[in-house]
mmCIF file of C-alpha atoms in Angstrom:
data_model
loop_
_atom_site.group_PDB
_atom_site.id
_atom_site.type_symbol
_atom_site.label_atom_id
_atom_site.label_comp_id
_atom_site.label_asym_id
_atom_site.label_seq_id
_atom_site.Cartn_x
_atom_site.Cartn_y
_atom_site.Cartn_z
ATOM 1 C CA LEU A 1 -55.674 -140.323 -104.389
ATOM 2 C CA LEU A 2 -52.122 -142.071 -103.285
ATOM 3 C CA LYS A 3 -52.761 -144.724 -101.292
ATOM 4 C CA ARG A 4 -49.802 -144.347 -99.012
ATOM 5 C CA PRO A 5 -49.547 -146.413 -95.277
ATOM 6 C CA LEU A 6 -51.914 -144.856 -93.461
ATOM 7 C CA LEU A 7 -55.015 -144.701 -95.505
ATOM 8 C CA LYS A 8 -54.610 -148.150 -96.062
ATOM 9 C CA ALA A 9 -54.158 -148.813 -92.770
ATOM 10 C CA ILE A 10 -57.701 -147.549 -92.131
ATOM 11 C CA MET A 11 -59.406 -148.926 -95.434
ATOM 12 C CA HIS A 12 -58.482 -152.104 -95.182
ATOM 13 C CA PRO A 13 -61.098 -155.048 -94.396
ATOM 14 C CA LYS A 14 -59.256 -156.431 -91.661
ATOM 15 C CA ALA A 15 -57.515 -155.205 -88.762
ATOM 16 C CA PRO A 16 -54.016 -154.936 -89.586
ATOM 17 C CA VAL A 17 -50.556 -153.763 -87.452
ATOM 18 C CA LEU A 18 -49.968 -150.133 -88.510
ATOM 19 C CA LEU A 19 -45.533 -150.059 -88.019
ATOM 20 C CA ILE A 20 -44.716 -146.266 -87.466
ATOM 21 C CA ASP A 21 -41.152 -146.480 -86.731
ATOM 22 C CA GLU A 22 -39.311 -143.198 -84.837
ATOM 23 C CA LEU A 23 -41.909 -141.184 -84.577
ATOM 24 C CA ASP A 24 -39.961 -138.864 -82.553
ATOM 25 C CA ARG A 25 -38.118 -138.061 -86.141
ATOM 26 C CA SER A 26 -40.381 -136.869 -87.847
ATOM 27 C CA ASP A 27 -42.447 -132.990 -88.001
ATOM 28 C CA GLU A 28 -44.590 -131.742 -84.608
ATOM 29 C CA GLU A 29 -47.623 -131.571 -88.027
ATOM 30 C CA PHE A 30 -47.189 -135.030 -88.377
ATOM 31 C CA GLU A 31 -48.193 -135.757 -85.196
ATOM 32 C CA SER A 32 -50.513 -134.075 -85.323
ATOM 33 C CA PHE A 33 -52.281 -135.404 -88.210
ATOM 34 C CA LEU A 34 -51.962 -139.087 -86.481
ATOM 35 C CA LEU A 35 -54.120 -137.795 -83.158
ATOM 36 C CA GLU A 36 -56.655 -138.234 -85.728
ATOM 37 C CA ILE A 37 -56.364 -142.329 -86.354
ATOM 38 C CA LEU A 38 -55.101 -142.905 -82.962
ATOM 39 C CA SER A 39 -58.365 -141.212 -81.005
ATOM 40 C CA GLU A 40 -61.138 -141.343 -83.927
ATOM 41 C CA TRP A 41 -59.510 -143.755 -86.092
ATOM 42 C CA GLN A 42 -60.344 -141.672 -89.336
ATOM 43 C CA ILE A 43 -57.940 -139.959 -91.852
ATOM 44 C CA SER A 44 -59.965 -136.570 -93.073
ATOM 45 C CA VAL A 45 -59.182 -135.760 -96.839
ATOM 46 C CA PRO A 46 -60.087 -132.417 -97.404
ATOM 47 C CA GLU A 47 -61.908 -132.418 -101.056
ATOM 48 C CA ILE A 48 -63.040 -135.837 -100.160
ATOM 49 C CA GLY A 49 -64.122 -135.773 -96.884
ATOM 50 C CA THR A 50 -63.262 -138.138 -93.649
ATOM 51 C CA ILE A 51 -62.803 -141.953 -94.514
ATOM 52 C CA ARG A 52 -63.218 -144.113 -91.494
ATOM 53 C CA ALA A 53 -61.196 -147.348 -90.383
ATOM 54 C CA SER A 54 -64.058 -150.670 -90.530
ATOM 55 C CA GLU A 55 -62.004 -152.332 -88.506
ATOM 56 C CA PRO A 56 -58.873 -149.748 -86.364
ATOM 57 C CA PRO A 57 -55.242 -150.914 -87.183
ATOM 58 C CA TYR A 58 -53.325 -151.824 -84.363
ATOM 59 C CA VAL A 59 -50.892 -149.312 -84.322
ATOM 60 C CA ILE A 60 -47.798 -149.920 -82.958
ATOM 61 C CA LEU A 61 -44.612 -146.497 -82.289
ATOM 62 C CA THR A 62 -42.083 -146.719 -82.079
ATOM 63 C CA SER A 63 -39.090 -144.285 -80.687
ATOM 64 C CA ASN A 64 -35.196 -143.278 -79.805
ATOM 65 C CA ARG A 65 -36.302 -140.009 -77.315
ATOM 66 C CA THR A 66 -34.473 -137.967 -80.045
ATOM 67 C CA ARG A 67 -37.459 -134.930 -78.792
ATOM 68 C CA GLU A 68 -40.068 -135.785 -77.167
ATOM 69 C CA LEU A 69 -43.679 -137.335 -77.752
ATOM 70 C CA SER A 70 -46.629 -134.816 -77.160
ATOM 71 C CA ASP A 71 -48.052 -135.974 -74.375
ATOM 72 C CA ALA A 72 -51.876 -135.905 -76.426
ATOM 73 C CA VAL A 73 -49.743 -139.123 -77.992
ATOM 74 C CA ARG A 74 -48.339 -140.693 -75.575
ATOM 75 C CA ARG A 75 -52.120 -140.540 -73.053
ATOM 76 C CA ARG A 76 -52.663 -142.995 -76.314
ATOM 77 C CA CYS A 77 -50.602 -145.776 -75.562
ATOM 78 C CA PHE A 78 -48.983 -148.483 -74.171
ATOM 79 C CA TYR A 79 -45.855 -147.370 -73.011
ATOM 80 C CA LEU A 80 -43.178 -150.359 -73.092
ATOM 81 C CA TRP A 81 -38.975 -149.893 -72.561
ATOM 82 C CA LEU A 82 -37.196 -152.162 -74.352
ATOM 83 C CA GLU A 83 -33.665 -152.643 -72.354
ATOM 84 C CA TYR A 84 -30.602 -153.041 -74.899
ATOM 85 C CA PRO A 85 -30.651 -156.777 -75.441
ATOM 86 C CA GLU A 86 -27.673 -159.140 -72.951
ATOM 87 C CA PHE A 87 -24.476 -160.016 -74.477
ATOM 88 C CA GLU A 88 -26.099 -163.440 -74.997
ATOM 89 C CA LYS A 89 -28.798 -162.407 -76.675
ATOM 90 C CA GLU A 90 -27.627 -159.834 -79.045
ATOM 91 C CA LEU A 91 -24.213 -162.444 -79.977
ATOM 92 C CA LYS A 92 -27.237 -164.553 -81.200
ATOM 93 C CA ILE A 93 -28.929 -160.994 -83.020
ATOM 94 C CA VAL A 94 -25.383 -160.863 -84.465
ATOM 95 C CA ARG A 95 -24.896 -164.287 -86.071
ATOM 96 C CA GLY A 96 -27.699 -164.524 -87.323
ATOM 97 C CA LYS A 97 -27.321 -161.439 -89.254
ATOM 98 C CA VAL A 98 -23.780 -161.440 -90.296
ATOM 99 C CA PRO A 99 -23.714 -165.565 -91.133
ATOM 100 C CA ASP A 100 -20.114 -165.033 -92.431
ATOM 101 C CA ILE A 101 -18.456 -163.204 -88.796
ATOM 102 C CA ASP A 102 -15.743 -164.093 -87.583
ATOM 103 C CA GLU A 103 -16.266 -165.835 -84.066
ATOM 104 C CA ARG A 104 -14.185 -164.238 -81.503
ATOM 105 C CA LEU A 105 -14.859 -160.781 -83.709
ATOM 106 C CA ALA A 106 -18.360 -161.130 -83.149
ATOM 107 C CA GLU A 107 -17.597 -161.309 -79.250
ATOM 108 C CA GLN A 108 -15.916 -158.963 -78.593
ATOM 109 C CA ILE A 109 -18.070 -156.480 -81.252
ATOM 110 C CA CYS A 110 -21.154 -156.646 -78.236
ATOM 111 C CA ARG A 111 -18.148 -157.266 -75.341
ATOM 112 C CA PHE A 112 -17.374 -154.063 -76.597
ATOM 113 C CA MET A 113 -21.416 -152.913 -77.409
ATOM 114 C CA GLU A 114 -22.291 -154.200 -73.584
ATOM 115 C CA LEU A 115 -19.689 -152.343 -71.823
ATOM 116 C CA ILE A 116 -20.476 -148.750 -74.553
ATOM 117 C CA ARG A 117 -23.792 -148.809 -73.270
ATOM 118 C CA THR A 118 -22.655 -148.553 -69.731
ATOM 119 C CA ARG A 119 -21.696 -145.412 -70.537
ATOM 120 C CA LYS A 120 -23.040 -142.150 -70.610
ATOM 121 C CA LEU A 121 -23.616 -141.542 -73.940
ATOM 122 C CA GLU A 122 -25.340 -138.125 -75.843
ATOM 123 C CA LYS A 123 -27.142 -141.668 -78.721
ATOM 124 C CA VAL A 124 -25.992 -144.985 -77.163
ATOM 125 C CA PRO A 125 -25.470 -147.209 -80.118
ATOM 126 C CA GLY A 126 -28.416 -149.687 -80.262
ATOM 127 C CA VAL A 127 -28.939 -153.271 -81.933
ATOM 128 C CA SER A 128 -28.568 -151.638 -86.008
ATOM 129 C CA GLU A 129 -25.394 -150.294 -85.361
ATOM 130 C CA THR A 130 -24.236 -153.275 -83.769
ATOM 131 C CA LEU A 131 -25.112 -155.709 -86.939
ATOM 132 C CA ASP A 132 -23.134 -152.674 -89.305
ATOM 133 C CA TRP A 133 -19.786 -152.666 -87.144
ATOM 134 C CA ALA A 134 -20.119 -156.310 -87.565
ATOM 135 C CA ARG A 135 -20.823 -156.511 -91.318
ATOM 136 C CA ALA A 136 -18.428 -153.676 -92.223
ATOM 137 C CA LEU A 137 -15.650 -155.411 -90.405
ATOM 138 C CA VAL A 138 -16.683 -158.562 -92.201
ATOM 139 C CA VAL A 139 -16.115 -156.429 -95.573
ATOM 140 C CA LEU A 140 -12.830 -155.053 -94.273
ATOM 141 C CA HIS A 141 -11.716 -158.439 -93.358
ATOM 142 C CA GLN A 142 -11.152 -158.523 -89.927
ATOM 143 C CA ASP A 143 -11.457 -161.640 -87.759
ATOM 144 C CA HIS A 144 -10.736 -159.317 -84.065
ATOM 145 C CA LEU A 145 -10.805 -155.977 -82.831
ATOM 146 C CA ASP A 146 -8.015 -153.743 -82.463
ATOM 147 C CA GLN A 147 -8.110 -150.401 -81.628
ATOM 148 C CA ALA A 148 -6.395 -149.021 -85.255
ATOM 149 C CA MET A 149 -9.466 -150.676 -86.422
ATOM 150 C CA ILE A 150 -12.182 -149.552 -83.565
ATOM 151 C CA GLU A 151 -10.974 -145.717 -83.991
ATOM 152 C CA ALA A 152 -10.410 -145.837 -87.831
ATOM 153 C CA THR A 153 -14.833 -147.115 -87.981
ATOM 154 C CA LEU A 154 -16.011 -145.199 -84.520
ATOM 155 C CA GLY A 155 -18.575 -142.814 -87.494
ATOM 156 C CA ILE A 156 -19.976 -147.001 -87.919
ATOM 157 C CA VAL A 157 -21.307 -147.406 -84.075
ATOM 158 C CA PHE A 158 -21.598 -143.422 -82.305
ATOM 159 C CA LYS A 159 -23.664 -140.603 -84.401
ATOM 160 C CA ASP A 160 -22.501 -137.730 -82.516
ATOM 161 C CA LYS A 161 -19.394 -136.319 -82.117
ATOM 162 C CA ALA A 162 -18.513 -135.296 -78.453
ATOM 163 C CA ASP A 163 -19.169 -139.449 -78.271
ATOM 164 C CA VAL A 164 -16.650 -140.012 -80.927
ATOM 165 C CA GLN A 165 -14.440 -137.555 -78.777
ATOM 166 C CA GLN A 166 -15.115 -139.076 -75.506
ATOM 167 C CA VAL A 167 -14.830 -142.966 -76.740
ATOM 168 C CA ARG A 168 -11.526 -142.314 -78.403
ATOM 169 C CA GLU A 169 -10.426 -140.590 -75.620
ATOM 170 C CA SER A 170 -11.181 -143.172 -73.055
ATOM 171 C CA LEU A 171 -10.651 -146.261 -76.100
ATOM 172 C CA ALA A 172 -7.176 -147.396 -74.048
ATOM 173 C CA GLY A 173 -9.785 -148.245 -70.742
ATOM 174 C CA PHE A 174 -12.228 -149.872 -72.998
ATOM 175 C CA MET A 175 -9.537 -151.781 -74.769
ATOM 176 C CA GLU A 176 -8.542 -153.362 -70.825
ATOM 177 C CA GLY A 177 -12.758 -153.669 -69.968
ATOM 178 C CA LEU A 178 -12.034 -156.497 -73.235
ATOM 179 C CA GLY A 179 -9.335 -157.299 -72.347
ATOM 180 C CA MET A 180 -7.183 -156.654 -74.452
ATOM 181 C CA HIS A 181 -4.479 -153.996 -74.658
ATOM 182 C CA PHE A 182 -3.711 -152.035 -77.339
ATOM 183 C CA LYS A 183 -0.982 -148.587 -78.101
ATOM 184 C CA GLY A 184 -2.806 -145.792 -79.601
ATOM 185 C CA LEU A 185 -3.182 -144.188 -83.112
ATOM 186 C CA PRO A 186 -1.569 -140.495 -82.674
ATOM 187 C CA SER A 187 -4.458 -138.094 -83.078
ATOM 188 C CA GLY A 188 -5.652 -137.818 -86.275
ATOM 189 C CA GLU A 189 -3.872 -140.572 -87.937
ATOM 190 C CA ILE A 190 -5.369 -143.358 -90.288
ATOM 191 C CA PRO A 191 -4.323 -146.778 -89.561
ATOM 192 C CA PRO A 192 -3.325 -148.588 -93.171
ATOM 193 C CA ALA A 193 -6.032 -150.794 -94.370
ATOM 194 C CA SER A 194 -5.220 -154.726 -93.769
#
């Protein structure tokens, strides 16, 4: 029997912390399987039997709300909503995780993300997308945001085609919101590499 994370958590002699990240991305069968753990602190294995936790784990479930979790799972959880970080906090995160980033670029990225999160989008970008974008722009030797580079890298920040299109169409307004004014590229044109 391979001891995967759920079984390891149940068999651990001391109460471990078990993180189940993005449960909403799992299938409903896994969610049903998880119910036995969350309600009985045990796992049933057909050929072996039932394995009970001597010390129940502290379980943390995360969800990005790509689908609703079942009522049964939600009844077994305390709910905590985490807001997106404010500008200063996100800037501190970017500086800590992307140490080679130019200060002006870091500030512009965080202002852009703060502004973009006020829009109605299918998938609002999180801190993970902020960090991915910051790292990509550092690799591309950028020290500031400009409209051409934003247009060329929208796929790093936005994971929904409609969101990319919406942002592309209103990018001049976003840039004005950041206190910058740039001319857009003709549709479909890719900016030259720096």
